[in-house]
Coordinates of C-alpha atoms and ligand atoms in Angstrom, one line a residue:
X1 CA 50.6 -40.9 12.1
X2 CA 47.1 -42.2 12.7
X3 CA 45.7 -39.7 14.8
X4 CA 47.0 -36.6 12.8
X5 CA 45.4 -38.2 9.7
X6 CA 42.2 -38.4 11.7
X7 CA 42.4 -34.7 12.9
X8 CA 43.2 -33.6 9.2
X9 CA 39.6 -35.8 8.1
X10 CA 37.6 -33.8 11.0
X11 CA 39.0 -30.2 10.2
X12 CA 38.4 -31.7 6.6
X13 CA 34.7 -32.3 7.3
X14 CA 34.1 -28.8 9.2
X15 CA 35.6 -27.1 6.3
X16 CA 33.4 -28.7 3.5
X17 CA 30.5 -27.3 5.7
X18 CA 32.0 -23.8 5.6
X19 CA 29.2 -22.1 3.6
X20 CA 26.3 -23.7 5.7
X21 CA 27.8 -22.9 9.0
X22 CA 28.2 -19.5 8.0
X23 CA 24.8 -18.9 6.3
X24 CA 23.6 -20.7 9.9
X25 CA 25.6 -18.0 12.0
X26 CA 24.2 -15.4 10.0
X27 CA 20.7 -16.5 9.9
X28 CA 20.6 -16.7 13.8
X29 CA 22.4 -13.7 14.1
X30 CA 19.8 -11.7 12.0
X31 CA 17.2 -13.2 13.7
X32 CA 17.4 -12.5 17.5
X33 CA 15.3 -14.1 19.4
X34 CA 15.4 -13.9 23.5
X35 CA 15.8 -16.8 26.0
X36 CA 13.2 -19.6 25.8
X37 CA 11.7 -18.0 22.7
X38 CA 14.7 -19.3 20.2
X39 CA 12.2 -21.1 18.1
X40 CA 13.7 -20.0 14.7
X41 CA 17.3 -21.0 15.3
X42 CA 16.4 -24.3 17.1
X43 CA 14.4 -25.4 13.6
X44 CA 17.4 -24.0 11.8
X45 CA 20.0 -25.7 13.6
X46 CA 18.2 -29.1 14.2
X47 CA 17.4 -29.0 10.5
X48 CA 21.0 -28.9 9.8
X49 CA 21.8 -31.8 12.2
X50 CA 18.8 -33.8 10.7
X51 CA 20.5 -33.4 7.2
X52 CA 23.4 -34.7 8.4
X53 CA 22.1 -38.0 9.5
X54 CA 22.0 -37.1 13.3
X55 CA 18.8 -38.5 15.3
X56 CA 17.1 -35.1 17.0
X57 CA 14.6 -34.6 20.1
X58 CA 13.5 -31.5 20.4
X59 CA 11.9 -29.8 23.6
X60 CA 13.8 -32.0 26.1
X61 CA 14.1 -31.4 29.9
X62 CA 10.4 -29.6 29.7
X63 CA 12.0 -26.8 27.6
X64 CA 10.4 -26.1 24.2
X65 CA 13.6 -24.9 22.6
X66 CA 16.0 -27.1 23.9
X67 CA 17.3 -30.2 22.1
X68 CA 19.5 -33.3 21.8
X69 CA 20.9 -34.6 18.6
X70 CA 22.8 -38.0 18.5
X71 CA 25.1 -39.6 15.9
X72 CA 26.4 -42.8 16.5
X73 CA 26.0 -45.6 19.2
X74 CA 27.2 -46.2 22.7
X75 CA 29.9 -44.9 24.8
X76 CA 31.8 -42.8 25.2
X77 CA 28.9 -40.2 24.6
X78 CA 30.7 -36.4 24.0
X79 CA 28.7 -33.3 24.2
X80 CA 29.0 -30.4 22.2
X81 CA 26.9 -27.4 23.2
X82 CA 25.2 -24.6 21.6
X83 CA 24.0 -21.6 22.9
X84 CA 21.6 -19.4 20.6
X85 CA 19.7 -16.8 22.7
X86 CA 19.9 -13.2 22.2
X87 CA 19.9 -10.1 24.3
X88 CA 17.0 -7.3 24.6
X89 CA 17.8 -4.5 22.3
X90 CA 21.3 -5.3 20.9
X91 CA 21.3 -8.9 19.5
X92 CA 23.8 -10.9 19.5
X93 CA 26.1 -8.9 21.3
X94 CA 27.3 -12.0 23.2
X95 CA 27.8 -13.9 19.7
X96 CA 25.9 -17.0 20.7
X97 CA 25.2 -17.6 16.7
X98 CA 28.8 -18.6 16.8
X99 CA 28.7 -20.7 20.1
X100 CA 25.6 -22.4 18.3
X101 CA 27.2 -23.0 14.7
X102 CA 30.7 -24.1 15.9
X103 CA 29.0 -26.6 18.2
X104 CA 27.0 -28.0 15.2
X105 CA 30.1 -27.6 13.0
X106 CA 32.1 -29.5 15.5
X107 CA 29.1 -32.2 15.8
X108 CA 28.9 -32.8 12.0
X109 CA 32.9 -32.6 11.6
X110 CA 33.2 -35.5 14.2
X111 CA 31.0 -37.8 12.3
X112 CA 33.9 -39.5 9.9
X113 CA 35.8 -39.6 13.7
X114 CA 32.7 -41.7 15.2
X115 CA 32.4 -43.7 12.2
X116 CA 36.0 -44.9 12.4
X117 CA 36.6 -45.2 16.3
X118 CA 33.1 -45.8 17.8
X119 CA 31.1 -43.7 20.5
X120 CA 28.8 -40.8 20.1
X121 CA 28.4 -37.3 19.5
X122 CA 25.4 -35.6 21.3
X123 CA 24.9 -32.2 20.1
X124 CA 22.8 -30.3 22.9
X125 CA 20.8 -27.0 22.4
X126 CA 21.2 -25.1 25.4
X127 CA 18.7 -22.2 25.2
X128 CA 18.2 -19.3 27.7
X129 CA 21.8 -18.6 28.9
X130 CA 21.7 -15.1 29.4
X131 CA 19.1 -14.6 31.9
X132 CA 17.5 -18.2 32.8
X133 CA 20.5 -20.4 32.9
X134 CA 18.8 -23.1 30.8
X135 CA 21.5 -25.5 30.9
X136 CA 20.6 -25.9 35.2
X137 CA 17.3 -26.9 33.6
X138 CA 19.0 -29.6 31.7
X139 CA 21.2 -30.8 34.6
X140 CA 18.6 -31.0 36.9
X141 CA 16.4 -32.9 34.4
X142 CA 19.5 -35.4 34.2
X143 CA 20.3 -34.8 30.5
X144 CA 24.0 -34.8 31.5
X145 CA 23.8 -38.2 33.6
X146 CA 24.6 -40.1 30.0
X147 CA 27.1 -37.6 29.1
X148 CA 31.2 -38.4 29.3
X149 CA 32.3 -35.0 28.8
X150 CA 31.1 -31.6 27.4
X151 CA 32.7 -28.8 25.5
X152 CA 31.3 -25.3 24.2
X153 CA 33.0 -22.7 23.0
X154 CA 32.2 -18.9 23.4
X155 CA 33.4 -16.0 21.1
X156 CA 35.4 -13.2 23.0
X157 CA 38.1 -10.6 22.1
X158 CA 41.1 -13.2 23.0
X159 CA 41.7 -17.3 22.7
X160 CA 41.6 -18.5 26.1
X161 CA 41.6 -22.2 27.4
X162 CA 40.3 -21.7 30.7
X163 CA 38.4 -19.1 32.3
X164 CA 36.8 -19.0 35.6
X165 CA 33.5 -18.3 36.0
X166 CA 31.7 -17.2 39.1
X167 CA 28.9 -18.7 41.3
X168 CA 26.0 -16.4 41.0
X169 CA 22.4 -15.8 42.0
X170 CA 19.6 -13.2 42.4
X171 CA 17.2 -11.9 45.1
X172 CA 13.9 -9.7 45.0
X173 CA 13.5 -7.5 47.5
X174 CA 10.4 -5.6 48.8
X175 CA 10.1 -3.1 51.9
X176 CA 6.5 -2.2 52.9
X177 CA 6.0 1.1 54.3
X178 CA 3.2 3.2 55.3
X179 CA 2.1 6.1 53.1
X180 CA 1.9 9.7 54.8
X181 CA 2.1 13.7 53.7
X182 CA 5.6 14.1 53.0
X183 CA 5.6 17.5 54.6
X184 CA 2.2 17.7 56.7
X185 CA 2.8 14.2 58.6
X186 CA 5.6 12.7 57.9
X187 CA 5.8 11.3 61.6
X188 CA 3.0 9.1 60.8
X189 CA 4.7 7.2 57.5
X190 CA 7.0 4.5 57.3
X191 CA 9.5 5.1 54.5
X192 CA 9.9 2.2 52.2
X193 CA 12.4 3.8 50.2
X194 CA 14.8 4.7 52.9
X195 CA 14.6 0.9 54.0
X196 CA 16.3 0.1 50.6
X197 CA 18.7 2.8 50.7
X198 CA 19.7 1.6 53.9
X199 CA 20.1 -1.8 52.6
X200 CA 22.2 -0.6 49.7
X201 CA 24.5 1.3 52.1
X202 CA 24.8 -2.0 54.4
X203 CA 25.3 -4.0 51.2
X204 CA 27.8 -1.0 50.4
X205 CA 29.9 -1.5 53.8
X206 CA 29.7 -5.2 53.4
X207 CA 31.3 -4.6 50.0
X208 CA 34.5 -3.7 51.7
X209 CA 35.0 -6.9 53.6
X210 CA 34.4 -9.6 50.7
X211 CA 36.8 -11.5 48.6
X212 CA 38.0 -9.8 45.6
X213 CA 36.5 -11.6 42.9
X214 CA 33.2 -11.3 44.6
X215 CA 30.4 -9.1 43.5
X216 CA 27.2 -7.5 44.6
X217 CA 25.0 -5.5 42.0
X218 CA 21.4 -4.2 42.1
X219 CA 19.1 -1.9 40.8
X220 CA 16.2 -0.1 42.1
X221 CA 12.9 -0.9 40.4
X222 CA 10.4 1.1 42.6
X223 CA 11.1 4.0 44.9
X224 CA 8.0 5.7 45.3
X225 CA 5.3 7.2 43.4
X226 CA 5.9 11.2 43.9
X227 CA 8.3 13.3 46.4
X228 CA 5.0 14.5 48.4
X229 CA 4.0 10.8 49.6
X230 CA 6.1 9.0 52.0
X231 CA 7.0 5.9 49.4
X232 CA 5.0 3.0 51.1
X233 CA 6.7 0.3 48.5
X234 CA 10.2 0.1 47.2
X235 CA 11.7 -2.7 45.0
X236 CA 15.1 -3.5 44.0
X237 CA 17.0 -6.9 42.8
X238 CA 20.3 -7.7 43.4
X239 CA 22.9 -10.1 41.8
X240 CA 25.4 -11.9 44.1
X241 CA 28.4 -13.6 42.5
X242 CA 31.4 -15.6 44.0
X243 CA 34.4 -17.5 43.1
X244 CA 32.7 -21.1 44.2
X245 CA 29.6 -22.2 45.3
X246 CA 30.4 -22.4 49.1
X247 CA 31.3 -18.4 49.4
X248 CA 28.4 -18.0 47.7
X249 CA 26.2 -19.3 50.4
X250 CA 28.0 -17.3 52.8
X251 CA 27.5 -14.2 51.0
X252 CA 23.9 -15.1 50.5
X253 CA 23.2 -14.8 54.6
X254 CA 25.3 -11.8 54.7
X255 CA 23.0 -9.9 52.2
X256 CA 20.2 -11.5 54.0
X257 CA 21.6 -9.9 57.4
X258 CA 21.9 -6.5 55.6
X259 CA 18.3 -6.4 54.3
X260 CA 16.9 -7.8 57.9
X261 CA 18.9 -4.9 59.6
X262 CA 17.7 -2.1 57.0
X263 CA 14.1 -3.4 57.6
X264 CA 14.7 -3.2 61.5
X265 CA 16.1 0.1 61.5
X266 CA 13.2 1.6 59.4
X267 CA 10.4 -0.2 60.4
X268 CA 9.2 -1.2 57.0
X269 CA 8.3 -4.9 56.5
X270 CA 10.9 -6.6 54.4
X271 CA 10.1 -9.5 51.8
X272 CA 12.7 -11.2 49.7
X273 CA 13.2 -14.2 47.7
X274 CA 16.2 -16.0 46.5
X275 CA 16.3 -16.9 43.2
X276 CA 15.4 -20.9 42.8
X277 CA 18.3 -21.3 40.3
X278 CA 21.7 -20.3 41.1
X279 CA 24.8 -20.4 38.2
X280 CA 27.6 -22.6 39.7
X281 CA 31.4 -21.7 39.6
X282 CA 33.4 -23.3 36.6
X283 CA 35.3 -26.6 37.4
X284 CA 37.9 -26.4 34.1
X285 CA 39.0 -29.7 33.1
X286 CA 42.7 -28.9 32.6
X287 CA 43.5 -32.4 30.9
X288 CA 40.8 -31.7 28.5
X289 CA 41.8 -28.3 28.1
X290 CA 45.2 -29.0 27.3
X291 CA 44.2 -31.4 24.3
X292 CA 42.2 -27.9 23.2
X293 CA 44.9 -25.8 23.6
X294 CA 47.1 -28.3 21.2
X295 CA 44.5 -28.2 18.8
X296 CA 43.6 -24.4 18.5
X297 CA 47.3 -23.9 18.1
X298 CA 47.7 -26.1 15.7
X299 CA 45.3 -24.0 13.5
X300 CA 47.5 -21.2 14.1
X301 CA 45.9 -19.3 17.1
X302 CA 47.9 -17.7 19.5
X303 CA 46.4 -18.5 23.0
X304 CA 47.2 -16.5 25.9
X305 CA 46.7 -17.4 30.0
X306 CA 43.5 -15.7 31.6
X307 CA 44.3 -13.0 33.8
X308 CA 42.2 -11.5 36.6
X309 CA 42.0 -8.1 34.6
X310 CA 40.2 -9.7 31.6
X311 CA 37.3 -9.7 33.9
X312 CA 35.0 -12.5 35.0
X313 CA 31.7 -13.6 34.6
X314 CA 29.2 -16.0 35.2
X315 CA 27.5 -18.8 32.9
X316 CA 25.5 -21.7 33.3
X317 CA 27.9 -23.9 31.7
X318 CA 29.5 -24.0 35.5
X319 CA 26.4 -26.3 36.6
X320 CA 27.5 -28.4 33.6
X321 CA 31.1 -28.5 34.6
X322 CA 30.0 -29.8 38.0
X323 CA 28.5 -32.7 36.9
X324 CA 30.7 -33.9 33.9
X325 CA 34.4 -33.0 33.1
X326 CA 33.9 -29.6 31.0
X327 CA 35.7 -26.9 29.2
X328 CA 34.3 -23.3 27.9
X329 CA 37.3 -21.9 26.2
X330 CA 37.0 -18.3 24.0
X331 CA 37.6 -17.4 20.4
X332 CA 39.0 -14.5 19.3
X333 CA 36.6 -12.5 17.1
X334 CA 37.2 -8.7 18.0
X335 CA 39.9 -6.7 19.2
X336 CA 40.7 -6.6 22.6
X337 CA 39.1 -3.0 23.3
X338 CA 35.7 -4.5 21.8
X339 CA 33.3 -5.1 24.8
X340 CA 30.9 -7.8 25.1
X341 CA 27.2 -7.2 25.5
X342 CA 27.4 -4.1 23.2
X343 CA 26.5 -3.5 19.6
X344 CA 30.2 -3.5 18.8
X345 CA 30.6 -7.2 19.4
X346 CA 27.3 -7.9 17.9
X347 CA 28.6 -6.5 14.6
X348 CA 32.0 -8.7 15.1
X349 CA 29.7 -11.7 15.6
X350 CA 28.5 -11.2 12.0
X351 CA 32.2 -10.3 10.5
X352 CA 34.4 -12.3 8.6
X353 CA 36.5 -12.5 11.8
X354 CA 33.6 -14.1 13.6
X355 CA 32.9 -16.6 10.5
X356 CA 36.8 -17.5 10.9
X357 CA 36.2 -18.0 14.6
X358 CA 33.5 -20.2 14.2
X359 CA 35.2 -22.5 11.8
X360 CA 38.5 -22.7 14.1
X361 CA 36.3 -23.3 17.2
X362 CA 34.5 -25.9 15.2
X363 CA 37.6 -27.7 14.1
X364 CA 39.5 -27.5 17.3
X365 CA 36.4 -29.3 18.8
X366 CA 36.2 -31.8 16.2
X367 CA 40.0 -32.5 16.3
X368 CA 39.8 -32.8 20.6
X369 CA 37.1 -35.2 19.6
X370 CA 39.8 -37.7 18.0
X371 CA 42.1 -36.9 21.4
X372 CA 38.9 -38.0 23.6
X373 CA 38.6 -41.3 21.9
X374 CA 42.2 -42.2 21.8
X375 CA 42.7 -45.3 24.5
X376 CA 42.6 -44.4 28.1
X377 CA 42.0 -40.2 27.5
X378 CA 38.5 -40.2 28.9
X379 CA 40.3 -42.2 32.0
X380 CA 42.6 -39.7 32.3
X381 CA 40.1 -36.4 32.0
X382 CA 37.7 -38.6 34.4
X383 CA 40.4 -38.9 36.6
X384 CA 40.9 -35.5 37.2
X385 CA 37.5 -34.8 37.7
X386 CA 37.2 -37.0 40.3
X387 CA 40.1 -35.9 42.2
X388 CA 39.0 -32.1 42.2
Ligands
LIG1 ZN1 26.4 -13.1 27.8
LIG2 ZN1 27.4 -15.3 26.4

């Protein structure tokens, strides 16, 4: 069968890059760079793509470490997304070195397919996922306007095809009170820390009555200067997460009310600023996911269905999935007891299992490119996207 021959070709094309892909992955792993500072990673990834005849544009969408690398001409335009930012102190504890190397591996593996079937592969370097949500800038700058469909694979402890992601935004909160001697004249002070504690207490009460998947979590970053001074200033940061964008709006207004209430009760003046950016929830394209699943299983991987107890985070891929049909599957590189964002997961991201994960992820994506380019398939993917 023609399609099977093409998939074999794609798989072989990825396999032939094994040594370089592992080297890329380890280089990024051993040189962790924080979000929007990923200069080395970008240089290595774009260098690899250029050597493989991709047309590279660096610093797109106003982000110096974002890039676009294109192979082929015309439509459809299939995007493969790379992340390469690390975490403070624990380096690649989220394994983004594997996301990056699998994306460029799939891009290069798709070349013989594009040569035969037409269309374009667009490898997109999407920096600053962890903190800044770099893809949000790229969506806003219109990078995805000319893209038909998008894929990214994240390392994990399980092979999952679809995983929900929560909509998420943050708020910075400050209360301004009045300092006073905490023993001699407490009645003359206004306690900004108590205002913050009231805000936390109100939010804790609210938490009892929010949807199960929603999350509100915060830290106090300023709680006063000394126990004998009534705190004149307090500050905190919260993240608010919700199963969908609409419920996120609703929660934002409820959290705002908790803050306003704490200000009224304490007499401390309130200032709060919601983040300009918000992570959208993930809209998983099931048609595309089914194709990817078949290909991952053909590589001998056992795929499991998502269960709520696996836990849900947020990703800026959610924002991409709202504008183009997308998938964000995961590839197993460690046993299920290993937790994400830990030194143990960082070690897995540079292990044999990590290397096999990156190669399988690249192969499954390149094989899925073959499926997407079959007559009528992209229409089916887009129909589902429009319907939901
Ligand atoms: Zn992460
Ligand atoms: Zn991650």
